[in-house]
Amino acid sequence: MHHWRRDVIELAALFTAVAVADTVANMVGHGPDGTALLVISAVALAATAGFHTWWAHRHGHAPPTGDTGARPLPQGEQAGPSEEPSGTAAPVAAESTLWRMRTTVKDAPGSLAALCAALAGQRVDILSLQTHPLAEGTVDEFLLRAPGTLEGSEITRSVARAGGTDTWIERADTHDLVDAPTRVLGLATRTALDAAELPLALRQLLGRCTIRSLPAVPVGGGRRPEGVPVEGVLEDTVMRLRGPEGGVITVERPYLPFTPTEFARARALVELDARLGPRIPRSHDVLTLPEGSDITVRRADTGDVEAARAMHERCSPRTLSMRYHGPLGDADRYLNHLLSPRFGRTLAVQTASGRIVGLGHLLWDGDETEVALLVEDAWQRRGIGAELLERLVTMAAEAGCENVYAVTQSSNTGMVAAMRGLELPLDYQIEEGTLVITARLAPRGEQERAVGVTKTGTP
């Protein structure tokens, strides 16, 4: 709308400038020295324009130092990520190591400052810090980035000289870069979606620890676990929490005492699980067997006890003996335990009519994970067991398990063939006719996070 006004003003200014120039040229040109003055003026203007161009090229790309507080990058360092060669890592990342460290300092002014100064003296960068107040002193948990040539023992010696006691250190990875509140919220979400995630969430929250869930009514009878109060019990390296269904969850970490902050976080996860009740994700996959039959693989829980019992009744004594290593007594009690998401995950295979013909169990057993299969006689030798086992092992790997084991008999060629079909490193142990096959989900050198774990006492 305002373009025509601007054009009119520019034309008026141009006409005025032309009129003034014509008047000056006439006055100067008709004077006695008019021609000489015009030539001198032209030379002066050309010299001024040339000097201005030279000065702009020399200083035009460097802003005044007072405009910003920035400092030039070191020679050879790129100005931005776009100049980094594709597929290569920065030199700093290649020469640094991540560490998780926990140490106890006195609850006094300057204690943490002395600790940070000692780390800075070793060129160690503090990426994150959490404090766990105790009755006497404070436990500080660090995520550190240190030079790749610096050993964990050297870091702990510096910390000890700065006043840190009971120092513990282990290698960390990029997953530890997530801050504590974000990690806890993520674990709470996993627990809310699937009751079987609770032991895994506790293990990721608390680090390397042993978790045992004891039901209120032991499978096969026996002594009931000793009850714990609603608020739980914390005893140094052991915490006991009341299970969601009246049992007891015991968490042990002998290498590092639990702090009240960790105890409160673990108790909050267990309380969340108890309030939500038993639950599993409702999803299923439809597969076609080689002979053309369609089957559905889905998660199962205690709501499938009746269908699972009916499948057991159709199985031959030999098939049940291969699975349970002897006669099956109280099937209801076993099935309620096996199908409960509190103790693991179960996959069910059902036909188009809805009849369950196969069950696969992934059971949390302290630090270890067990896999077990049962396929109805009429549906054996069709690849159902191999399909279930592969899915269970994938679940175990996603859960961070280092290995899985199967307890069977040497005469159970189907289970042995299915374990071999995983194409994973296998270990075999035979004890009194019982065969234990352990599959390593990854090379031990890659799975072991705590490379070079160091523990020091009071200096």
Short mmCIF file of C-alpha atoms in Angstrom, two decimals:
data_model
loop_
_atom_site.label_atom_id
_atom_site.label_comp_id
_atom_site.label_asym_id
_atom_site.label_seq_id
_atom_site.Cartn_x
_atom_site.Cartn_y
_atom_site.Cartn_z
CA MET A 1 0.00 0.00 0.00
CA HIS A 2 2.90 2.32 0.81
CA HIS A 3 5.04 1.32 -2.22
CA TRP A 4 3.74 4.20 -4.50
CA ARG A 5 4.52 6.81 -1.83
CA ARG A 6 8.09 5.55 -1.53
CA ASP A 7 8.49 5.57 -5.36
CA VAL A 8 7.23 9.19 -5.61
CA ILE A 9 9.66 10.32 -2.90
CA GLU A 10 12.60 8.56 -4.57
CA LEU A 11 11.77 10.14 -7.97
CA ALA A 12 11.50 13.60 -6.39
CA ALA A 13 14.89 13.17 -4.71
CA LEU A 14 16.44 12.01 -8.00
CA PHE A 15 15.07 14.99 -9.96
CA THR A 16 16.30 17.39 -7.26
CA ALA A 17 19.79 15.85 -7.30
CA VAL A 18 19.96 16.12 -11.12
CA ALA A 19 18.86 19.79 -11.04
CA VAL A 20 21.45 20.66 -8.37
CA ALA A 21 24.22 18.82 -10.25
CA ASP A 22 23.31 20.61 -13.50
CA THR A 23 23.36 24.00 -11.80
CA VAL A 24 26.76 23.36 -10.17
CA ALA A 25 28.20 22.01 -13.43
CA ASN A 26 27.07 25.11 -15.33
CA MET A 27 28.49 27.46 -12.73
CA VAL A 28 31.84 25.66 -12.53
CA GLY A 29 32.12 24.84 -16.25
CA HIS A 30 31.69 28.49 -17.33
CA GLY A 31 34.27 29.77 -14.85
CA PRO A 32 37.94 30.45 -15.74
CA ASP A 33 39.21 27.20 -14.10
CA GLY A 34 36.01 25.15 -14.41
CA THR A 35 37.43 22.23 -16.40
CA ALA A 36 40.40 21.78 -14.03
CA LEU A 37 38.12 21.81 -10.94
CA LEU A 38 35.89 19.10 -12.42
CA VAL A 39 38.87 16.83 -13.17
CA ILE A 40 40.36 17.33 -9.70
CA SER A 41 36.99 16.54 -8.07
CA ALA A 42 36.64 13.33 -10.10
CA VAL A 43 40.14 12.16 -9.10
CA ALA A 44 39.45 12.90 -5.42
CA LEU A 45 36.18 10.95 -5.49
CA ALA A 46 37.86 7.95 -7.17
CA ALA A 47 40.67 7.92 -4.58
CA THR A 48 38.18 8.08 -1.70
CA ALA A 49 36.15 5.17 -3.13
CA GLY A 50 39.29 3.05 -3.59
CA PHE A 51 40.48 3.65 0.00
CA HIS A 52 37.04 2.76 1.39
CA THR A 53 36.96 -0.50 -0.58
CA TRP A 54 40.45 -1.52 0.70
CA TRP A 55 39.55 -0.75 4.31
CA ALA A 56 36.27 -2.70 4.14
CA HIS A 57 38.00 -5.84 2.78
CA ARG A 58 40.61 -5.71 5.54
CA HIS A 59 38.37 -5.19 8.57
CA GLY A 60 34.81 -5.96 7.47
CA HIS A 61 34.78 -9.62 8.74
CA ALA A 62 36.00 -9.00 12.28
CA PRO A 63 33.40 -7.46 14.63
CA PRO A 64 34.66 -5.26 17.47
CA THR A 65 35.83 -7.33 20.44
CA GLY A 66 33.55 -5.36 22.70
CA ASP A 67 30.43 -6.60 20.88
CA THR A 68 30.60 -10.21 22.13
CA GLY A 69 32.34 -12.23 24.78
CA ALA A 70 33.24 -15.00 22.34
CA ARG A 71 36.78 -16.26 21.93
CA PRO A 72 38.22 -17.76 18.75
CA LEU A 73 38.27 -21.56 18.53
CA PRO A 74 41.62 -23.34 18.87
CA GLN A 75 43.50 -23.88 15.66
CA GLY A 76 42.17 -26.89 13.77
CA GLU A 77 38.85 -27.06 15.67
CA GLN A 78 35.78 -26.87 13.49
CA ALA A 79 33.28 -24.09 13.96
CA GLY A 80 30.23 -26.34 13.91
CA PRO A 81 28.93 -29.87 13.59
CA SER A 82 28.27 -29.42 9.88
CA GLU A 83 32.03 -29.37 9.22
CA GLU A 84 32.62 -32.69 11.00
CA PRO A 85 33.40 -35.50 8.50
CA SER A 86 30.45 -37.86 8.12
CA GLY A 87 30.69 -41.08 10.13
CA THR A 88 33.56 -39.95 12.39
CA ALA A 89 33.56 -39.02 16.05
CA ALA A 90 35.11 -35.93 17.55
CA PRO A 91 38.64 -36.41 18.94
CA VAL A 92 37.50 -35.51 22.48
CA ALA A 93 34.82 -38.23 22.50
CA ALA A 94 37.28 -40.84 21.27
CA GLU A 95 39.75 -40.04 24.05
CA SER A 96 37.36 -39.86 27.00
CA THR A 97 35.67 -42.41 29.26
CA LEU A 98 32.40 -42.20 31.20
CA TRP A 99 32.42 -43.24 34.87
CA ARG A 100 29.80 -43.56 37.57
CA MET A 101 31.21 -42.81 40.99
CA ARG A 102 29.74 -42.70 44.46
CA THR A 103 31.55 -41.44 47.54
CA THR A 104 30.71 -40.24 51.04
CA VAL A 105 31.83 -36.80 52.29
CA LYS A 106 31.37 -34.96 55.54
CA ASP A 107 28.33 -32.73 55.80
CA ALA A 108 30.42 -29.60 56.20
CA PRO A 109 30.96 -26.45 54.11
CA GLY A 110 33.69 -26.89 51.54
CA SER A 111 33.65 -30.70 51.45
CA LEU A 112 32.05 -30.93 48.02
CA ALA A 113 34.19 -28.06 46.73
CA ALA A 114 37.38 -29.91 47.71
CA LEU A 115 36.11 -33.01 45.94
CA CYS A 116 35.33 -31.08 42.75
CA ALA A 117 38.73 -29.40 42.85
CA ALA A 118 40.43 -32.80 43.09
CA LEU A 119 38.51 -34.05 40.06
CA ALA A 120 39.33 -30.90 38.12
CA GLY A 121 43.01 -31.46 38.89
CA GLN A 122 42.73 -34.79 37.04
CA ARG A 123 40.98 -33.08 34.07
CA VAL A 124 37.75 -34.89 34.98
CA ASP A 125 34.51 -33.26 33.90
CA ILE A 126 31.43 -33.61 36.16
CA LEU A 127 28.41 -34.25 33.93
CA SER A 128 25.83 -34.76 36.68
CA LEU A 129 25.65 -34.90 40.47
CA GLN A 130 23.09 -36.36 42.86
CA THR A 131 23.26 -36.01 46.63
CA HIS A 132 21.86 -38.54 49.10
CA PRO A 133 21.75 -37.03 52.61
CA LEU A 134 22.49 -39.41 55.49
CA ALA A 135 22.40 -39.02 59.24
CA GLU A 136 26.16 -38.34 59.23
CA GLY A 137 27.63 -37.11 55.98
CA THR A 138 26.34 -37.08 52.42
CA VAL A 139 26.61 -39.64 49.64
CA ASP A 140 27.43 -37.91 46.37
CA GLU A 141 26.85 -39.77 43.10
CA PHE A 142 28.68 -38.44 40.05
CA LEU A 143 28.61 -39.09 36.33
CA LEU A 144 32.10 -38.22 35.12
CA ARG A 145 33.88 -37.82 31.81
CA ALA A 146 37.59 -38.50 32.26
CA PRO A 147 40.54 -38.73 29.88
CA GLY A 148 40.74 -42.19 28.33
CA THR A 149 44.19 -42.76 29.81
CA LEU A 150 43.00 -42.10 33.38
CA GLU A 151 42.29 -45.28 35.37
CA GLY A 152 39.46 -45.59 37.88
CA SER A 153 41.94 -46.29 40.67
CA GLU A 154 43.64 -42.94 40.03
CA ILE A 155 40.30 -41.14 40.32
CA THR A 156 39.48 -42.84 43.62
CA ARG A 157 42.91 -41.99 45.05
CA SER A 158 42.36 -38.32 44.25
CA VAL A 159 38.91 -38.47 45.81
CA ALA A 160 40.31 -40.12 48.94
CA ARG A 161 42.92 -37.38 49.32
CA ALA A 162 40.11 -34.81 49.06
CA GLY A 163 38.18 -36.43 51.92
CA GLY A 164 35.92 -38.92 50.14
CA THR A 165 35.35 -42.27 51.84
CA ASP A 166 33.75 -45.58 50.84
CA THR A 167 34.30 -44.65 47.21
CA TRP A 168 32.86 -46.90 44.52
CA ILE A 169 33.40 -46.46 40.78
CA GLU A 170 32.45 -48.31 37.60
CA ARG A 171 32.33 -47.69 33.88
CA ALA A 172 29.22 -45.93 32.57
CA ASP A 173 27.67 -45.65 29.12
CA THR A 174 25.61 -43.10 27.23
CA HIS A 175 22.36 -44.36 28.81
CA ASP A 176 23.56 -42.94 32.13
CA LEU A 177 23.50 -39.43 30.64
CA VAL A 178 19.73 -39.34 31.26
CA ASP A 179 19.02 -37.38 34.43
CA ALA A 180 17.52 -39.17 37.42
CA PRO A 181 13.97 -37.68 37.29
CA THR A 182 13.62 -38.54 33.59
CA ARG A 183 14.89 -42.09 34.18
CA VAL A 184 12.48 -42.65 37.08
CA LEU A 185 9.52 -41.38 35.04
CA GLY A 186 10.46 -43.70 32.18
CA LEU A 187 10.65 -46.68 34.52
CA ALA A 188 7.29 -45.76 36.05
CA THR A 189 5.75 -45.69 32.57
CA ARG A 190 7.13 -49.14 31.77
CA THR A 191 5.80 -50.50 35.05
CA ALA A 192 2.37 -48.96 34.43
CA LEU A 193 2.09 -50.64 31.02
CA ASP A 194 3.23 -54.13 32.05
CA ALA A 195 3.31 -55.72 35.51
CA ALA A 196 6.15 -57.99 34.40
CA GLU A 197 8.40 -54.93 34.10
CA LEU A 198 8.60 -54.27 37.86
CA PRO A 199 11.70 -56.41 38.60
CA LEU A 200 13.43 -55.03 35.51
CA ALA A 201 12.56 -51.46 36.45
CA LEU A 202 13.94 -51.97 39.97
CA ARG A 203 17.16 -53.41 38.55
CA GLN A 204 17.64 -50.47 36.19
CA LEU A 205 16.85 -48.04 38.98
CA LEU A 206 19.24 -49.55 41.53
CA GLY A 207 22.01 -50.92 39.30
CA ARG A 208 23.45 -54.41 39.59
CA CYS A 209 21.41 -56.13 42.28
CA THR A 210 19.60 -59.38 43.00
CA ILE A 211 15.79 -59.23 43.14
CA ARG A 212 13.67 -62.07 44.48
CA SER A 213 9.88 -62.13 44.58
CA LEU A 214 8.33 -64.53 47.08
CA PRO A 215 4.57 -65.11 46.72
CA ALA A 216 2.34 -64.98 49.77
CA VAL A 217 1.42 -68.64 49.18
CA PRO A 218 4.55 -70.58 48.12
CA VAL A 219 4.23 -72.79 45.05
CA GLY A 220 4.00 -76.43 46.10
CA GLY A 221 3.40 -75.52 49.73
CA GLY A 222 6.09 -74.68 52.23
CA ARG A 223 6.71 -71.90 54.68
CA ARG A 224 5.19 -68.49 54.04
CA PRO A 225 7.66 -65.60 53.69
CA GLU A 226 8.13 -63.38 56.67
CA GLY A 227 5.88 -60.35 56.34
CA VAL A 228 7.14 -56.80 56.10
CA PRO A 229 5.42 -53.57 57.13
CA VAL A 230 3.70 -51.43 54.53
CA GLU A 231 6.55 -48.91 54.53
CA GLY A 232 9.14 -51.64 53.92
CA VAL A 233 12.46 -52.33 55.61
CA LEU A 234 15.91 -50.96 54.73
CA GLU A 235 18.94 -52.73 56.18
CA ASP A 236 22.19 -51.44 54.70
CA THR A 237 22.63 -53.51 51.50
CA VAL A 238 19.20 -55.21 51.68
CA MET A 239 15.75 -53.74 51.25
CA ARG A 240 12.50 -55.63 51.67
CA LEU A 241 9.23 -54.34 50.26
CA ARG A 242 5.70 -55.66 50.51
CA GLY A 243 4.76 -57.24 47.20
CA PRO A 244 1.74 -56.06 45.22
CA GLU A 245 -0.19 -59.26 46.04
CA GLY A 246 0.90 -59.75 49.63
CA GLY A 247 4.27 -61.40 49.02
CA VAL A 248 7.74 -60.00 49.67
CA ILE A 249 10.19 -58.40 47.24
CA THR A 250 13.78 -58.62 48.44
CA VAL A 251 16.49 -56.51 46.79
CA GLU A 252 20.14 -57.18 47.64
CA ARG A 253 23.20 -55.22 46.54
CA PRO A 254 26.14 -56.41 48.58
CA TYR A 255 28.73 -54.19 46.94
CA LEU A 256 27.03 -50.87 47.78
CA PRO A 257 24.65 -49.87 50.60
CA PHE A 258 21.28 -48.45 49.66
CA THR A 259 20.49 -44.85 50.51
CA PRO A 260 17.15 -43.61 51.85
CA THR A 261 16.58 -41.81 48.53
CA GLU A 262 16.96 -45.07 46.56
CA PHE A 263 14.70 -46.86 49.03
CA ALA A 264 11.98 -44.21 48.59
CA ARG A 265 12.17 -44.46 44.77
CA ALA A 266 11.95 -48.26 44.81
CA ARG A 267 9.02 -48.20 47.23
CA ALA A 268 7.19 -45.70 44.99
CA LEU A 269 7.54 -48.04 41.98
CA VAL A 270 6.21 -50.99 43.96
CA GLU A 271 3.28 -48.94 45.27
CA LEU A 272 2.44 -47.85 41.73
CA ASP A 273 2.44 -51.47 40.58
CA ALA A 274 0.21 -52.51 43.48
CA ARG A 275 -2.35 -49.76 42.79
CA LEU A 276 -2.63 -50.62 39.10
CA GLY A 277 -3.08 -54.35 39.68
CA PRO A 278 -2.20 -57.20 37.28
CA ARG A 279 -1.99 -56.08 33.65
CA ILE A 280 -0.28 -57.00 30.39
CA PRO A 281 -0.14 -55.38 26.95
CA ARG A 282 -2.98 -56.60 24.74
CA SER A 283 -1.36 -57.39 21.41
CA HIS A 284 -1.12 -60.48 19.22
CA ASP A 285 0.52 -61.75 16.04
CA VAL A 286 -1.10 -64.12 13.55
CA LEU A 287 1.33 -66.62 11.98
CA THR A 288 0.87 -69.25 9.30
CA LEU A 289 2.50 -72.62 9.91
CA PRO A 290 4.23 -74.50 7.05
CA GLU A 291 1.21 -76.77 6.55
CA GLY A 292 -1.08 -73.75 6.25
CA SER A 293 -2.70 -73.53 9.71
CA ASP A 294 -3.02 -70.06 11.27
CA ILE A 295 -2.03 -69.55 14.90
CA THR A 296 -2.03 -66.50 17.15
CA VAL A 297 0.81 -65.64 19.54
CA ARG A 298 -0.08 -63.29 22.39
CA ARG A 299 0.74 -62.46 25.99
CA ALA A 300 -1.06 -64.54 28.61
CA ASP A 301 -1.87 -63.99 32.28
CA THR A 302 -3.89 -65.54 35.10
CA GLY A 303 -7.06 -64.98 33.10
CA ASP A 304 -5.93 -67.87 30.89
CA VAL A 305 -5.67 -70.42 33.74
CA GLU A 306 -8.76 -72.37 32.63
CA ALA A 307 -7.61 -72.65 29.00
CA ALA A 308 -4.08 -73.58 30.13
CA ARG A 309 -5.44 -76.29 32.45
CA ALA A 310 -7.48 -77.73 29.57
CA MET A 311 -4.33 -77.89 27.44
CA HIS A 312 -2.49 -79.72 30.25
CA GLU A 313 -5.27 -82.28 30.36
CA ARG A 314 -4.82 -82.94 26.63
CA CYS A 315 -1.05 -83.39 26.98
CA SER A 316 0.41 -86.86 27.43
CA PRO A 317 2.18 -87.82 30.69
CA ARG A 318 5.48 -87.97 28.80
CA THR A 319 5.08 -84.38 27.51
CA LEU A 320 4.22 -83.12 31.01
CA SER A 321 7.16 -85.04 32.48
CA MET A 322 9.53 -83.45 29.95
CA ARG A 323 8.27 -80.01 30.96
CA TYR A 324 8.00 -80.39 34.73
CA HIS A 325 10.68 -83.09 35.25
CA GLY A 326 8.26 -85.36 37.05
CA PRO A 327 4.56 -85.83 37.78
CA LEU A 328 2.50 -82.64 37.91
CA GLY A 329 0.71 -82.29 41.23
CA ASP A 330 -1.49 -79.28 41.89
CA ALA A 331 -1.74 -77.80 38.39
CA ASP A 332 -3.78 -74.79 39.49
CA ARG A 333 -1.12 -73.62 41.91
CA TYR A 334 1.67 -73.97 39.36
CA LEU A 335 -0.31 -72.31 36.59
CA ASN A 336 -1.32 -69.33 38.74
CA HIS A 337 2.35 -68.76 39.49
CA LEU A 338 3.59 -69.34 35.94
CA LEU A 339 0.94 -67.13 34.34
CA SER A 340 1.30 -64.28 36.85
CA PRO A 341 3.02 -61.24 35.31
CA ARG A 342 4.59 -60.62 38.73
CA PHE A 343 7.13 -63.39 38.12
CA GLY A 344 7.80 -63.11 34.40
CA ARG A 345 6.19 -63.12 30.99
CA THR A 346 4.13 -65.82 29.30
CA LEU A 347 3.33 -66.24 25.62
CA ALA A 348 0.34 -68.33 24.56
CA VAL A 349 -0.26 -69.94 21.18
CA GLN A 350 -3.91 -70.38 20.27
CA THR A 351 -5.71 -71.75 17.25
CA ALA A 352 -8.35 -70.01 15.15
CA SER A 353 -11.00 -71.48 17.46
CA GLY A 354 -9.32 -69.87 20.52
CA ARG A 355 -7.91 -73.09 22.03
CA ILE A 356 -4.47 -72.73 23.63
CA VAL A 357 -2.03 -75.32 22.26
CA GLY A 358 1.29 -73.95 23.48
CA LEU A 359 2.80 -71.93 26.35
CA GLY A 360 6.20 -70.26 26.64
CA HIS A 361 7.43 -68.81 29.93
CA LEU A 362 10.17 -66.27 30.64
CA LEU A 363 10.70 -66.37 34.41
CA TRP A 364 12.75 -63.95 36.50
CA ASP A 365 14.94 -66.03 38.82
CA GLY A 366 17.04 -63.62 40.87
CA ASP A 367 20.01 -62.66 38.71
CA GLU A 368 19.11 -65.27 36.10
CA THR A 369 16.31 -65.80 33.60
CA GLU A 370 14.68 -69.15 32.80
CA VAL A 371 12.82 -70.12 29.64
CA ALA A 372 10.35 -73.01 29.55
CA LEU A 373 8.09 -74.40 26.82
CA LEU A 374 5.07 -76.69 26.67
CA VAL A 375 3.40 -77.61 23.36
CA GLU A 376 0.42 -79.91 23.11
CA ASP A 377 1.28 -83.33 21.58
CA ALA A 378 -0.85 -82.91 18.48
CA TRP A 379 0.87 -79.61 17.66
CA GLN A 380 4.48 -80.63 18.20
CA ARG A 381 7.07 -80.78 15.37
CA ARG A 382 5.45 -77.82 13.60
CA GLY A 383 7.89 -75.08 14.63
CA ILE A 384 5.72 -73.70 17.45
CA GLY A 385 8.34 -74.32 20.14
CA ALA A 386 11.09 -72.65 18.10
CA GLU A 387 8.84 -69.63 17.44
CA LEU A 388 8.03 -69.26 21.13
CA LEU A 389 11.66 -69.65 22.21
CA GLU A 390 12.91 -67.06 19.74
CA ARG A 391 10.33 -64.53 20.94
CA LEU A 392 11.13 -65.20 24.60
CA VAL A 393 14.86 -64.78 24.03
CA THR A 394 14.19 -61.51 22.20
CA MET A 395 12.19 -60.31 25.22
CA ALA A 396 15.06 -61.28 27.53
CA ALA A 397 17.56 -59.37 25.40
CA GLU A 398 15.34 -56.28 25.34
CA ALA A 399 15.08 -56.52 29.13
CA GLY A 400 18.87 -56.41 29.43
CA CYS A 401 19.36 -60.03 30.48
CA GLU A 402 22.85 -61.39 29.88
CA ASN A 403 21.78 -65.00 29.40
CA VAL A 404 18.83 -67.36 29.64
CA TYR A 405 18.76 -71.00 30.69
CA ALA A 406 16.45 -73.94 30.09
CA VAL A 407 16.11 -76.95 32.38
CA THR A 408 15.13 -80.10 30.52
CA GLN A 409 16.14 -83.71 29.99
CA SER A 410 18.79 -84.97 27.61
CA SER A 411 16.09 -87.06 25.89
CA ASN A 412 14.07 -83.93 25.09
CA THR A 413 15.49 -83.55 21.59
CA GLY A 414 12.91 -80.93 20.63
CA MET A 415 14.03 -78.48 23.31
CA VAL A 416 17.70 -79.14 22.61
CA ALA A 417 17.16 -78.51 18.88
CA ALA A 418 15.23 -75.30 19.61
CA MET A 419 18.06 -73.96 21.81
CA ARG A 420 20.61 -74.78 19.13
CA GLY A 421 18.44 -73.04 16.55
CA LEU A 422 18.98 -69.74 18.37
CA GLU A 423 22.52 -69.67 16.97
CA LEU A 424 23.85 -68.30 20.26
CA PRO A 425 26.80 -69.50 22.38
CA LEU A 426 25.51 -72.38 24.54
CA ASP A 427 26.78 -73.95 27.76
CA TYR A 428 25.66 -77.44 28.79
CA GLN A 429 25.54 -78.88 32.31
CA ILE A 430 24.23 -82.34 33.13
CA GLU A 431 23.34 -83.26 36.71
CA GLU A 432 21.61 -86.57 37.53
CA GLY A 433 19.89 -86.78 34.16
CA THR A 434 18.81 -83.13 34.16
CA LEU A 435 20.22 -80.99 31.36
CA VAL A 436 20.70 -77.24 31.88
CA ILE A 437 21.35 -75.31 28.67
CA THR A 438 22.45 -71.69 29.04
CA ALA A 439 22.42 -69.33 26.08
CA ARG A 440 24.57 -66.21 26.25
CA LEU A 441 22.74 -63.34 24.63
CA ALA A 442 25.93 -61.41 23.89
CA PRO A 443 29.68 -61.91 24.35
CA ARG A 444 30.58 -61.52 28.00
CA GLY A 445 33.10 -58.81 27.20
CA GLU A 446 30.33 -56.66 25.71
CA GLN A 447 27.63 -57.41 28.28
CA GLU A 448 29.68 -56.75 31.40
CA ARG A 449 29.26 -53.06 32.15
CA ALA A 450 31.31 -52.98 35.28
CA VAL A 451 34.69 -53.22 33.65
CA GLY A 452 37.38 -52.40 36.18
CA VAL A 453 35.09 -51.96 39.17
CA THR A 454 37.02 -50.48 42.07
CA LYS A 455 35.95 -50.26 45.72
CA THR A 456 37.96 -48.40 48.34
CA GLY A 457 37.49 -47.98 52.04
CA THR A 458 38.12 -45.12 54.40
CA PRO A 459 41.55 -43.56 53.72
#
